[in-house]
Amino acid sequence: MDKSSTPGSFDHMPSGYLVTDDDRSILYANQYALHYLGYDDLFGSPLFDIFTRASCILFESYISPLLLKEGSCDEIQLSLSTDDGYKRSVVTNIRRDRDDDNRVHWTFINASQRDKLFQELVEARNLLEEKTRFLEARTITDDVTGLPNRLSVTRYLADRMQDPSLTRSRFVIIFIDLDGFKAINDNYGHAVGDHFLKAVGQRLSRGLRATDLVARYGGDEYIILLEQTADEANASTQMVQRIVHQLNKPFQVDGNVLSVSASAGVTHYPQPLNVEPEQLIRQADQAMYAAKLAGKNQIHWFDPEWETIQRTHHELTAQVQLGIKENQFVLHYQPKIDLITGVAIGVEALIRWQHPERGLLMPIDFLLSIESQRVEQSLGDWVIKTALKQANSWHQSGLSIPVSINVSGFQLTDPDFLNRLASALAIYPDLPHSQLELELLETSVIEDSKNVAGVIAACRRLGLLVSLDDFGTGYSTLSHLRDLSVDILKIDRSFVRDMLTNQNNIAIIKGVIGFAKAFNCKVIAEGIETYEQQIALLRLGCQSGQGYHISRPIPGKDVEGWIISRFSPTESQSP
Amino acid sequence: MNKNAILQRNNVKVFGSGDQTLVFAHGFGCDQTMWRFFTDTMQHDYTIVTFDYVGSGQSDLTAFTSHRYGTLDGYAQDINEILEALDLKNITLIGHSVSSIIGMLAAIKAPDRVRQLVMVCPSPYYMNDLPEYEGGFERSDLEELIDLMDKNYIGWANYLAPLVMGGRADQHFVEELSTSFCSTDPLVAKTFARATFFSDYRSVLPNCNIPTLVLQSHIDSLASVKVGQYVCDHLPKGQLSILETEGHCIHMTDHDKVETEIRAFIHADMNAQTKPGAAIG
């Protein structure tokens, strides 16, 4: 062939070119194709002679249907067999010519480069898969212990509780917090601390069955989920004890012998009411906290009723806040009198809650629920302001009568209490400070006697009167009394109630009166419900008192009238 | 699942008219459109049902799970669910290639719904088990096939995206991928390929008591005449017909011949069933 006179030919093509007939026999193969596959001639050979078996399947499954349907297909990668039995990778474009006896035209090029790229893609994919698996494992595994982490155990619990096939399952959740782990970190360093946490995890895991789960919840906290059969329900206490107490044995870590104990909270599933997975963990956590408070190295079971009470407290707190805002609270005043003359010597302000749904509530209905919470301070402030306003109003109208208010220990220990009290007093500059008396619970005063003594002293410097309420119910020592130096001691109603039948109470009342004399305080009895009690108290030397026999607490607007009526001719002082 | 959900999932089409219903099950690598050479003419005499297996054609890809579709039983379940959804009884089930075996599995489970089977180029096992059985391929051939399938999918991004992004790729993204192959998801295609080429269903053949026409191509690199003979020998009511054709897709290349055989089989079987005492034979 004269190359210069033949500008183009299939044989000059830098790619393979084949023509096959409808029966898949090769009618033509160009030089590139022959050379590439190592054949001298392919005319008349079956197409499948140059196809690997895998390519035959691909042809039958994919290419043939596509050619019949679409007439063509592009960029199909196949492997072809060379004359000496090697495989060559090619990329083909294929056309079926319906107008030319359904002959099929093939072009192909070497795909070895593409194979290399593909191989790199496979490796990249494998790396990516490996990385993804690693990341997935990391998100659910704790690095330090290799145990499932917080996320993992929460998810597991959620899945387990939502799995309809496991609706009848029972399990116990143990929340463990190590006692004394901080000391290990501080004394031996964090590396030893981490190894110790791992050792704890391993010890916990060893004691469990395949159906149980132990996870590190965070810090030195672990969660264990114990599967239970109905038979095991009774044995769960022993199981929990065995698991938790095994942590009491010393650990050998990095050549050190380390010891801790564990506080554990336990709850169980199912419960009478529906519970959420997070709620279960919270229950176990709360029980663990109770175990800590009770002195550590203990196991506490969660009491579902306690949670109900807590929820009620929480709701009540919110209602009290709203109540303050919407003026639902009122003060009633119980007169105190001189037991000899009957003259009113003061009134005690007592809070009442005009609840929009539950009617008039007494302090016992709500004060316990807000104890030691911020709202208790808010309510205390409200009482002070309201009582001062009332006292000032009476003072303005010529009625000079001290008003006492009850102040909780929580209020007293608030560092800002004195400032707020002073601000409230400053609103009424004409009102003598001696018109306000603070009644403090003896028990609350004892708890933090040193600080409280300072606050009491400051109040007295302001000119306020201070009394110790419920005196005799706490465990005041003489030295306490000396340090506190109050103005008035109040004899608790519990002693007054039985004083006529119980000699011991008489002895206590006598003792209180004795204390009052010794420390130069006044004394007043509360809870006087009968004339006989009043007389008995007088005989013992107590000259002041309050109680239902004298008057129930009455609205502020009625106080003036009550005082006046005491001395009207129709009012009898005694039966 | 309710009826409509199944019909939508498998992109089920019902057309034609006639007392006898023919259900066509496509083979590996294809979809229901491959049957149109047939159904164009047969719809005048029969009610035709065509569908795509989950993972093929226009089926709902989101219904695919590797677990269910990792064996041919999962695909058979597709057929059974379609038959139940349409409440079809006494149908003729025509399956190409791997669907011959899938159809057999479905028919065994629902003998009251499937009256006849037609197997077009079946193979119960593609691998050689010499000397007893010559499936045609060695394991290495089939592993190479899986490798070639991998190389031919440009749906790689679709496969990789969930690894990076988490979850499955959006359906619209899947649809944008290669149309050069019938099935668009490499994971789905490979799962089907493994279920098709690596499973051995020879032992199930004797459990199929339904009259079965086995159509085999004279020359078929995927399923040889020997394989067709084996199938027929082990089916209790098998009937082999070897066509003078070449290739595996004879329902497309030689649809006239295949159609003639099927029509004859349906009629002969129906006549036999109406003759007194036919059931005994």
PDB file of N, CA and C in Angstrom, chain B residues 141-222:
ATOM      1  N   ASP B 141     -14.016 -16.805  36.890  1.00  0.00           N
ATOM      2  CA  ASP B 141     -14.727 -16.076  35.817  1.00  0.00           C
ATOM      3  C   ASP B 141     -15.768 -15.141  36.436  1.00  0.00           C
ATOM      4  N   LEU B 142     -16.451 -15.671  37.438  1.00  0.00           N
ATOM      5  CA  LEU B 142     -17.550 -14.892  38.020  1.00  0.00           C
ATOM      6  C   LEU B 142     -17.026 -13.760  38.901  1.00  0.00           C
ATOM      7  N   GLU B 143     -15.883 -14.014  39.550  1.00  0.00           N
ATOM      8  CA  GLU B 143     -15.265 -12.930  40.318  1.00  0.00           C
ATOM      9  C   GLU B 143     -14.826 -11.805  39.367  1.00  0.00           C
ATOM     10  N   GLU B 144     -14.317 -12.222  38.199  1.00  0.00           N
ATOM     11  CA  GLU B 144     -13.904 -11.225  37.202  1.00  0.00           C
ATOM     12  C   GLU B 144     -15.122 -10.434  36.708  1.00  0.00           C
ATOM     13  N   LEU B 145     -16.242 -11.122  36.626  1.00  0.00           N
ATOM     14  CA  LEU B 145     -17.474 -10.430  36.205  1.00  0.00           C
ATOM     15  C   LEU B 145     -17.824  -9.328  37.204  1.00  0.00           C
ATOM     16  N   ILE B 146     -17.744  -9.662  38.481  1.00  0.00           N
ATOM     17  CA  ILE B 146     -18.062  -8.667  39.512  1.00  0.00           C
ATOM     18  C   ILE B 146     -17.089  -7.483  39.392  1.00  0.00           C
ATOM     19  N   ASP B 147     -15.823  -7.825  39.132  1.00  0.00           N
ATOM     20  CA  ASP B 147     -14.806  -6.786  38.969  1.00  0.00           C
ATOM     21  C   ASP B 147     -15.124  -5.902  37.756  1.00  0.00           C
ATOM     22  N   LEU B 148     -15.522  -6.536  36.666  1.00  0.00           N
ATOM     23  CA  LEU B 148     -15.864  -5.770  35.447  1.00  0.00           C
ATOM     24  C   LEU B 148     -17.080  -4.877  35.692  1.00  0.00           C
ATOM     25  N   MET B 149     -18.020  -5.408  36.452  1.00  0.00           N
ATOM     26  CA  MET B 149     -19.210  -4.594  36.756  1.00  0.00           C
ATOM     27  C   MET B 149     -18.811  -3.363  37.546  1.00  0.00           C
ATOM     28  N   ASP B 150     -17.899  -3.586  38.487  1.00  0.00           N
ATOM     29  CA  ASP B 150     -17.391  -2.466  39.282  1.00  0.00           C
ATOM     30  C   ASP B 150     -16.812  -1.391  38.377  1.00  0.00           C
ATOM     31  N   LYS B 151     -15.997  -1.854  37.414  1.00  0.00           N
ATOM     32  CA  LYS B 151     -15.293  -0.899  36.557  1.00  0.00           C
ATOM     33  C   LYS B 151     -16.255  -0.150  35.634  1.00  0.00           C
ATOM     34  N   ASN B 152     -17.391  -0.766  35.367  1.00  0.00           N
ATOM     35  CA  ASN B 152     -18.307  -0.143  34.421  1.00  0.00           C
ATOM     36  C   ASN B 152     -19.320   0.793  35.064  1.00  0.00           C
ATOM     37  N   TYR B 153     -19.259   0.864  36.372  1.00  0.00           N
ATOM     38  CA  TYR B 153     -20.234   1.748  37.002  1.00  0.00           C
ATOM     39  C   TYR B 153     -19.630   3.107  37.243  1.00  0.00           C
ATOM     40  N   ILE B 154     -20.259   4.099  36.700  1.00  0.00           N
ATOM     41  CA  ILE B 154     -19.831   5.445  37.065  1.00  0.00           C
ATOM     42  C   ILE B 154     -20.703   5.929  38.214  1.00  0.00           C
ATOM     43  N   GLY B 155     -21.433   4.988  38.775  1.00  0.00           N
ATOM     44  CA  GLY B 155     -22.250   5.324  39.940  1.00  0.00           C
ATOM     45  C   GLY B 155     -21.435   5.297  41.214  1.00  0.00           C
ATOM     46  N   TRP B 156     -20.138   5.421  41.070  1.00  0.00           N
ATOM     47  CA  TRP B 156     -19.272   5.352  42.243  1.00  0.00           C
ATOM     48  C   TRP B 156     -19.556   6.453  43.253  1.00  0.00           C
ATOM     49  N   ALA B 157     -19.765   7.629  42.726  1.00  0.00           N
ATOM     50  CA  ALA B 157     -20.025   8.749  43.636  1.00  0.00           C
ATOM     51  C   ALA B 157     -21.259   8.427  44.470  1.00  0.00           C
ATOM     52  N   ASN B 158     -22.200   7.786  43.800  1.00  0.00           N
ATOM     53  CA  ASN B 158     -23.426   7.406  44.483  1.00  0.00           C
ATOM     54  C   ASN B 158     -23.138   6.424  45.608  1.00  0.00           C
ATOM     55  N   TYR B 159     -22.145   5.595  45.369  1.00  0.00           N
ATOM     56  CA  TYR B 159     -21.780   4.627  46.386  1.00  0.00           C
ATOM     57  C   TYR B 159     -20.978   5.303  47.507  1.00  0.00           C
ATOM     58  N   LEU B 160     -20.134   6.236  47.097  1.00  0.00           N
ATOM     59  CA  LEU B 160     -19.249   6.868  48.073  1.00  0.00           C
ATOM     60  C   LEU B 160     -19.964   7.938  48.907  1.00  0.00           C
ATOM     61  N   ALA B 161     -20.913   8.605  48.274  1.00  0.00           N
ATOM     62  CA  ALA B 161     -21.565   9.723  48.959  1.00  0.00           C
ATOM     63  C   ALA B 161     -22.124   9.355  50.333  1.00  0.00           C
ATOM     64  N   PRO B 162     -22.827   8.238  50.429  1.00  0.00           N
ATOM     65  CA  PRO B 162     -23.358   7.911  51.756  1.00  0.00           C
ATOM     66  C   PRO B 162     -22.259   7.689  52.791  1.00  0.00           C
ATOM     67  N   LEU B 163     -21.107   7.203  52.332  1.00  0.00           N
ATOM     68  CA  LEU B 163     -19.999   6.999  53.268  1.00  0.00           C
ATOM     69  C   LEU B 163     -19.553   8.330  53.851  1.00  0.00           C
ATOM     70  N   VAL B 164     -19.542   9.320  52.972  1.00  0.00           N
ATOM     71  CA  VAL B 164     -19.063  10.628  53.407  1.00  0.00           C
ATOM     72  C   VAL B 164     -20.172  11.406  54.107  1.00  0.00           C
ATOM     73  N   MET B 165     -21.349  11.370  53.486  1.00  0.00           N
ATOM     74  CA  MET B 165     -22.444  12.212  53.968  1.00  0.00           C
ATOM     75  C   MET B 165     -23.306  11.504  55.020  1.00  0.00           C
ATOM     76  N   GLY B 166     -23.281  10.187  55.009  1.00  0.00           N
ATOM     77  CA  GLY B 166     -24.180   9.447  55.888  1.00  0.00           C
ATOM     78  C   GLY B 166     -25.519   9.270  55.215  1.00  0.00           C
ATOM     79  N   GLY B 167     -26.109   8.100  55.368  1.00  0.00           N
ATOM     80  CA  GLY B 167     -27.409   7.843  54.742  1.00  0.00           C
ATOM     81  C   GLY B 167     -27.270   7.577  53.262  1.00  0.00           C
ATOM     82  N   ARG B 168     -28.360   7.380  52.616  1.00  0.00           N
ATOM     83  CA  ARG B 168     -28.338   7.095  51.180  1.00  0.00           C
ATOM     84  C   ARG B 168     -28.378   8.388  50.380  1.00  0.00           C
ATOM     85  N   ALA B 169     -27.888   8.283  49.149  1.00  0.00           N
ATOM     86  CA  ALA B 169     -27.908   9.455  48.282  1.00  0.00           C
ATOM     87  C   ALA B 169     -29.348   9.760  47.870  1.00  0.00           C
ATOM     88  N   ASP B 170     -29.569  11.002  47.465  1.00  0.00           N
ATOM     89  CA  ASP B 170     -30.912  11.369  47.031  1.00  0.00           C
ATOM     90  C   ASP B 170     -31.290  10.593  45.774  1.00  0.00           C
ATOM     91  N   GLN B 171     -32.581  10.346  45.663  1.00  0.00           N
ATOM     92  CA  GLN B 171     -33.052   9.589  44.514  1.00  0.00           C
ATOM     93  C   GLN B 171     -32.714  10.309  43.209  1.00  0.00           C
ATOM     94  N   HIS B 172     -32.877  11.652  43.196  1.00  0.00           N
ATOM     95  CA  HIS B 172     -32.643  12.352  41.936  1.00  0.00           C
ATOM     96  C   HIS B 172     -31.184  12.221  41.505  1.00  0.00           C
ATOM     97  N   PHE B 173     -30.306  12.101  42.480  1.00  0.00           N
ATOM     98  CA  PHE B 173     -28.891  11.956  42.170  1.00  0.00           C
ATOM     99  C   PHE B 173     -28.648  10.601  41.527  1.00  0.00           C
ATOM    100  N   VAL B 174     -29.314   9.612  42.059  1.00  0.00           N
ATOM    101  CA  VAL B 174     -29.182   8.266  41.506  1.00  0.00           C
ATOM    102  C   VAL B 174     -29.627   8.262  40.049  1.00  0.00           C
ATOM    103  N   GLU B 175     -30.693   8.973  39.804  1.00  0.00           N
ATOM    104  CA  GLU B 175     -31.240   8.959  38.447  1.00  0.00           C
ATOM    105  C   GLU B 175     -30.346   9.665  37.448  1.00  0.00           C
ATOM    106  N   GLU B 176     -29.528  10.576  37.927  1.00  0.00           N
ATOM    107  CA  GLU B 176     -28.654  11.291  36.999  1.00  0.00           C
ATOM    108  C   GLU B 176     -27.493  10.435  36.529  1.00  0.00           C
ATOM    109  N   LEU B 177     -27.273   9.327  37.174  1.00  0.00           N
ATOM    110  CA  LEU B 177     -26.105   8.514  36.880  1.00  0.00           C
ATOM    111  C   LEU B 177     -26.280   7.728  35.584  1.00  0.00           C
ATOM    112  N   SER B 178     -25.263   6.958  35.314  1.00  0.00           N
ATOM    113  CA  SER B 178     -25.167   6.258  34.035  1.00  0.00           C
ATOM    114  C   SER B 178     -26.467   5.606  33.604  1.00  0.00           C
ATOM    115  N   THR B 179     -26.768   5.816  32.360  1.00  0.00           N
ATOM    116  CA  THR B 179     -27.901   5.091  31.801  1.00  0.00           C
ATOM    117  C   THR B 179     -27.406   4.010  30.862  1.00  0.00           C
ATOM    118  N   SER B 180     -26.088   3.814  30.857  1.00  0.00           N
ATOM    119  CA  SER B 180     -25.558   2.824  29.925  1.00  0.00           C
ATOM    120  C   SER B 180     -25.938   1.409  30.354  1.00  0.00           C
ATOM    121  N   PHE B 181     -26.239   1.246  31.648  1.00  0.00           N
ATOM    122  CA  PHE B 181     -26.722  -0.043  32.103  1.00  0.00           C
ATOM    123  C   PHE B 181     -28.118   0.126  32.665  1.00  0.00           C
ATOM    124  N   CYS B 182     -28.817  -0.998  32.664  1.00  0.00           N
ATOM    125  CA  CYS B 182     -30.212  -0.915  33.081  1.00  0.00           C
ATOM    126  C   CYS B 182     -30.324  -0.539  34.555  1.00  0.00           C
ATOM    127  N   SER B 183     -29.470  -1.136  35.328  1.00  0.00           N
ATOM    128  CA  SER B 183     -29.526  -0.854  36.752  1.00  0.00           C
ATOM    129  C   SER B 183     -28.512   0.231  37.067  1.00  0.00           C
ATOM    130  N   THR B 184     -28.856   1.123  37.957  1.00  0.00           N
ATOM    131  CA  THR B 184     -28.031   2.318  38.120  1.00  0.00           C
ATOM    132  C   THR B 184     -27.215   2.348  39.395  1.00  0.00           C
ATOM    133  N   ASP B 185     -27.437   1.412  40.263  1.00  0.00           N
ATOM    134  CA  ASP B 185     -26.731   1.472  41.532  1.00  0.00           C
ATOM    135  C   ASP B 185     -25.774   0.282  41.610  1.00  0.00           C
ATOM    136  N   PRO B 186     -24.468   0.559  41.734  1.00  0.00           N
ATOM    137  CA  PRO B 186     -23.504  -0.540  41.692  1.00  0.00           C
ATOM    138  C   PRO B 186     -23.701  -1.559  42.814  1.00  0.00           C
ATOM    139  N   LEU B 187     -24.101  -1.074  43.960  1.00  0.00           N
ATOM    140  CA  LEU B 187     -24.297  -2.003  45.083  1.00  0.00           C
ATOM    141  C   LEU B 187     -25.455  -2.944  44.784  1.00  0.00           C
ATOM    142  N   VAL B 188     -26.522  -2.358  44.236  1.00  0.00           N
ATOM    143  CA  VAL B 188     -27.708  -3.146  43.890  1.00  0.00           C
ATOM    144  C   VAL B 188     -27.363  -4.163  42.809  1.00  0.00           C
ATOM    145  N   ALA B 189     -26.657  -3.692  41.779  1.00  0.00           N
ATOM    146  CA  ALA B 189     -26.329  -4.569  40.654  1.00  0.00           C
ATOM    147  C   ALA B 189     -25.418  -5.711  41.100  1.00  0.00           C
ATOM    148  N   LYS B 190     -24.462  -5.384  41.937  1.00  0.00           N
ATOM    149  CA  LYS B 190     -23.539  -6.423  42.396  1.00  0.00           C
ATOM    150  C   LYS B 190     -24.243  -7.432  43.306  1.00  0.00           C
ATOM    151  N   THR B 191     -25.178  -6.926  44.086  1.00  0.00           N
ATOM    152  CA  THR B 191     -25.937  -7.839  44.958  1.00  0.00           C
ATOM    153  C   THR B 191     -26.738  -8.824  44.102  1.00  0.00           C
ATOM    154  N   PHE B 192     -27.365  -8.277  43.054  1.00  0.00           N
ATOM    155  CA  PHE B 192     -28.146  -9.125  42.149  1.00  0.00           C
ATOM    156  C   PHE B 192     -27.209 -10.117  41.442  1.00  0.00           C
ATOM    157  N   ALA B 193     -26.042  -9.622  41.023  1.00  0.00           N
ATOM    158  CA  ALA B 193     -25.096 -10.483  40.317  1.00  0.00           C
ATOM    159  C   ALA B 193     -24.638 -11.630  41.214  1.00  0.00           C
ATOM    160  N   ARG B 194     -24.335 -11.313  42.437  1.00  0.00           N
ATOM    161  CA  ARG B 194     -23.874 -12.377  43.352  1.00  0.00           C
ATOM    162  C   ARG B 194     -24.988 -13.387  43.610  1.00  0.00           C
ATOM    163  N   ALA B 195     -26.206 -12.868  43.825  1.00  0.00           N
ATOM    164  CA  ALA B 195     -27.340 -13.776  44.060  1.00  0.00           C
ATOM    165  C   ALA B 195     -27.564 -14.664  42.844  1.00  0.00           C
ATOM    166  N   THR B 196     -27.349 -14.095  41.656  1.00  0.00           N
ATOM    167  CA  THR B 196     -27.604 -14.835  40.421  1.00  0.00           C
ATOM    168  C   THR B 196     -26.513 -15.866  40.143  1.00  0.00           C
ATOM    169  N   PHE B 197     -25.271 -15.437  40.205  1.00  0.00           N
ATOM    170  CA  PHE B 197     -24.196 -16.274  39.666  1.00  0.00           C
ATOM    171  C   PHE B 197     -23.499 -17.152  40.700  1.00  0.00           C
ATOM    172  N   PHE B 198     -23.737 -16.892  41.957  1.00  0.00           N
ATOM    173  CA  PHE B 198     -23.019 -17.684  42.967  1.00  0.00           C
ATOM    174  C   PHE B 198     -23.942 -18.652  43.730  1.00  0.00           C
ATOM    175  N   SER B 199     -25.225 -18.648  43.377  1.00  0.00           N
ATOM    176  CA  SER B 199     -26.158 -19.510  44.123  1.00  0.00           C
ATOM    177  C   SER B 199     -26.420 -20.806  43.360  1.00  0.00           C
ATOM    178  N   ASP B 200     -26.703 -21.830  44.112  1.00  0.00           N
ATOM    179  CA  ASP B 200     -26.954 -23.147  43.531  1.00  0.00           C
ATOM    180  C   ASP B 200     -28.382 -23.562  43.867  1.00  0.00           C
ATOM    181  N   TYR B 201     -29.244 -23.553  42.872  1.00  0.00           N
ATOM    182  CA  TYR B 201     -30.650 -23.893  43.103  1.00  0.00           C
ATOM    183  C   TYR B 201     -31.020 -25.237  42.478  1.00  0.00           C
ATOM    184  N   ARG B 202     -30.017 -26.053  42.194  1.00  0.00           N
ATOM    185  CA  ARG B 202     -30.298 -27.345  41.555  1.00  0.00           C
ATOM    186  C   ARG B 202     -31.213 -28.213  42.420  1.00  0.00           C
ATOM    187  N   SER B 203     -30.987 -28.165  43.714  1.00  0.00           N
ATOM    188  CA  SER B 203     -31.757 -29.057  44.597  1.00  0.00           C
ATOM    189  C   SER B 203     -33.231 -28.665  44.700  1.00  0.00           C
ATOM    190  N   VAL B 204     -33.560 -27.462  44.246  1.00  0.00           N
ATOM    191  CA  VAL B 204     -34.954 -27.006  44.369  1.00  0.00           C
ATOM    192  C   VAL B 204     -35.804 -27.489  43.190  1.00  0.00           C
ATOM    193  N   LEU B 205     -35.154 -27.770  42.076  1.00  0.00           N
ATOM    194  CA  LEU B 205     -35.898 -28.131  40.857  1.00  0.00           C
ATOM    195  C   LEU B 205     -36.952 -29.225  41.091  1.00  0.00           C
ATOM    196  N   PRO B 206     -36.630 -30.299  41.822  1.00  0.00           N
ATOM    197  CA  PRO B 206     -37.642 -31.374  41.994  1.00  0.00           C
ATOM    198  C   PRO B 206     -38.869 -30.928  42.788  1.00  0.00           C
ATOM    199  N   ASN B 207     -38.776 -29.790  43.476  1.00  0.00           N
ATOM    200  CA  ASN B 207     -39.930 -29.341  44.277  1.00  0.00           C
ATOM    201  C   ASN B 207     -40.958 -28.573  43.458  1.00  0.00           C
ATOM    202  N   CYS B 208     -40.663 -28.360  42.193  1.00  0.00           N
ATOM    203  CA  CYS B 208     -41.558 -27.546  41.368  1.00  0.00           C
ATOM    204  C   CYS B 208     -42.500 -28.456  40.589  1.00  0.00           C
ATOM    205  N   ASN B 209     -43.714 -28.566  41.066  1.00  0.00           N
ATOM    206  CA  ASN B 209     -44.669 -29.502  40.450  1.00  0.00           C
ATOM    207  C   ASN B 209     -45.579 -28.846  39.427  1.00  0.00           C
ATOM    208  N   ILE B 210     -45.153 -27.734  38.908  1.00  0.00           N
ATOM    209  CA  ILE B 210     -45.983 -26.985  37.969  1.00  0.00           C
ATOM    210  C   ILE B 210     -45.504 -27.282  36.544  1.00  0.00           C
ATOM    211  N   PRO B 211     -46.408 -27.452  35.612  1.00  0.00           N
ATOM    212  CA  PRO B 211     -45.980 -27.664  34.218  1.00  0.00           C
ATOM    213  C   PRO B 211     -45.042 -26.552  33.769  1.00  0.00           C
ATOM    214  N   THR B 212     -43.877 -26.935  33.286  1.00  0.00           N
ATOM    215  CA  THR B 212     -42.841 -25.940  32.991  1.00  0.00           C
ATOM    216  C   THR B 212     -42.260 -26.160  31.602  1.00  0.00           C
ATOM    217  N   LEU B 213     -42.265 -25.089  30.831  1.00  0.00           N
ATOM    218  CA  LEU B 213     -41.622 -25.133  29.512  1.00  0.00           C
ATOM    219  C   LEU B 213     -40.225 -24.537  29.649  1.00  0.00           C
ATOM    220  N   VAL B 214     -39.211 -25.326  29.253  1.00  0.00           N
ATOM    221  CA  VAL B 214     -37.840 -24.834  29.315  1.00  0.00           C
ATOM    222  C   VAL B 214     -37.392 -24.525  27.896  1.00  0.00           C
ATOM    223  N   LEU B 215     -37.157 -23.238  27.634  1.00  0.00           N
ATOM    224  CA  LEU B 215     -36.717 -22.844  26.299  1.00  0.00           C
ATOM    225  C   LEU B 215     -35.218 -22.582  26.341  1.00  0.00           C
ATOM    226  N   GLN B 216     -34.489 -23.278  25.527  1.00  0.00           N
ATOM    227  CA  GLN B 216     -33.045 -23.104  25.562  1.00  0.00           C
ATOM    228  C   GLN B 216     -32.548 -22.747  24.165  1.00  0.00           C
ATOM    229  N   SER B 217     -31.551 -21.888  24.137  1.00  0.00           N
ATOM    230  CA  SER B 217     -30.964 -21.489  22.860  1.00  0.00           C
ATOM    231  C   SER B 217     -29.963 -22.560  22.434  1.00  0.00           C
ATOM    232  N   HIS B 218     -29.892 -22.742  21.144  1.00  0.00           N
ATOM    233  CA  HIS B 218     -28.971 -23.746  20.610  1.00  0.00           C
ATOM    234  C   HIS B 218     -27.532 -23.427  21.027  1.00  0.00           C
ATOM    235  N   ILE B 219     -27.195 -22.149  20.934  1.00  0.00           N
ATOM    236  CA  ILE B 219     -25.863 -21.713  21.380  1.00  0.00           C
ATOM    237  C   ILE B 219     -26.047 -20.553  22.359  1.00  0.00           C
ATOM    238  N   ASP B 220     -25.677 -20.802  23.583  1.00  0.00           N
ATOM    239  CA  ASP B 220     -25.828 -19.766  24.617  1.00  0.00           C
ATOM    240  C   ASP B 220     -24.653 -19.902  25.575  1.00  0.00           C
ATOM    241  N   SER B 221     -23.822 -18.901  25.588  1.00  0.00           N
ATOM    242  CA  SER B 221     -22.614 -19.003  26.411  1.00  0.00           C
ATOM    243  C   SER B 221     -22.935 -18.983  27.901  1.00  0.00           C
ATOM    244  N   LEU B 222     -24.115 -18.486  28.261  1.00  0.00           N
ATOM    245  CA  LEU B 222     -24.448 -18.431  29.688  1.00  0.00           C
ATOM    246  C   LEU B 222     -25.148 -19.706  30.165  1.00  0.00           C
TER     247      LEU B 222
END
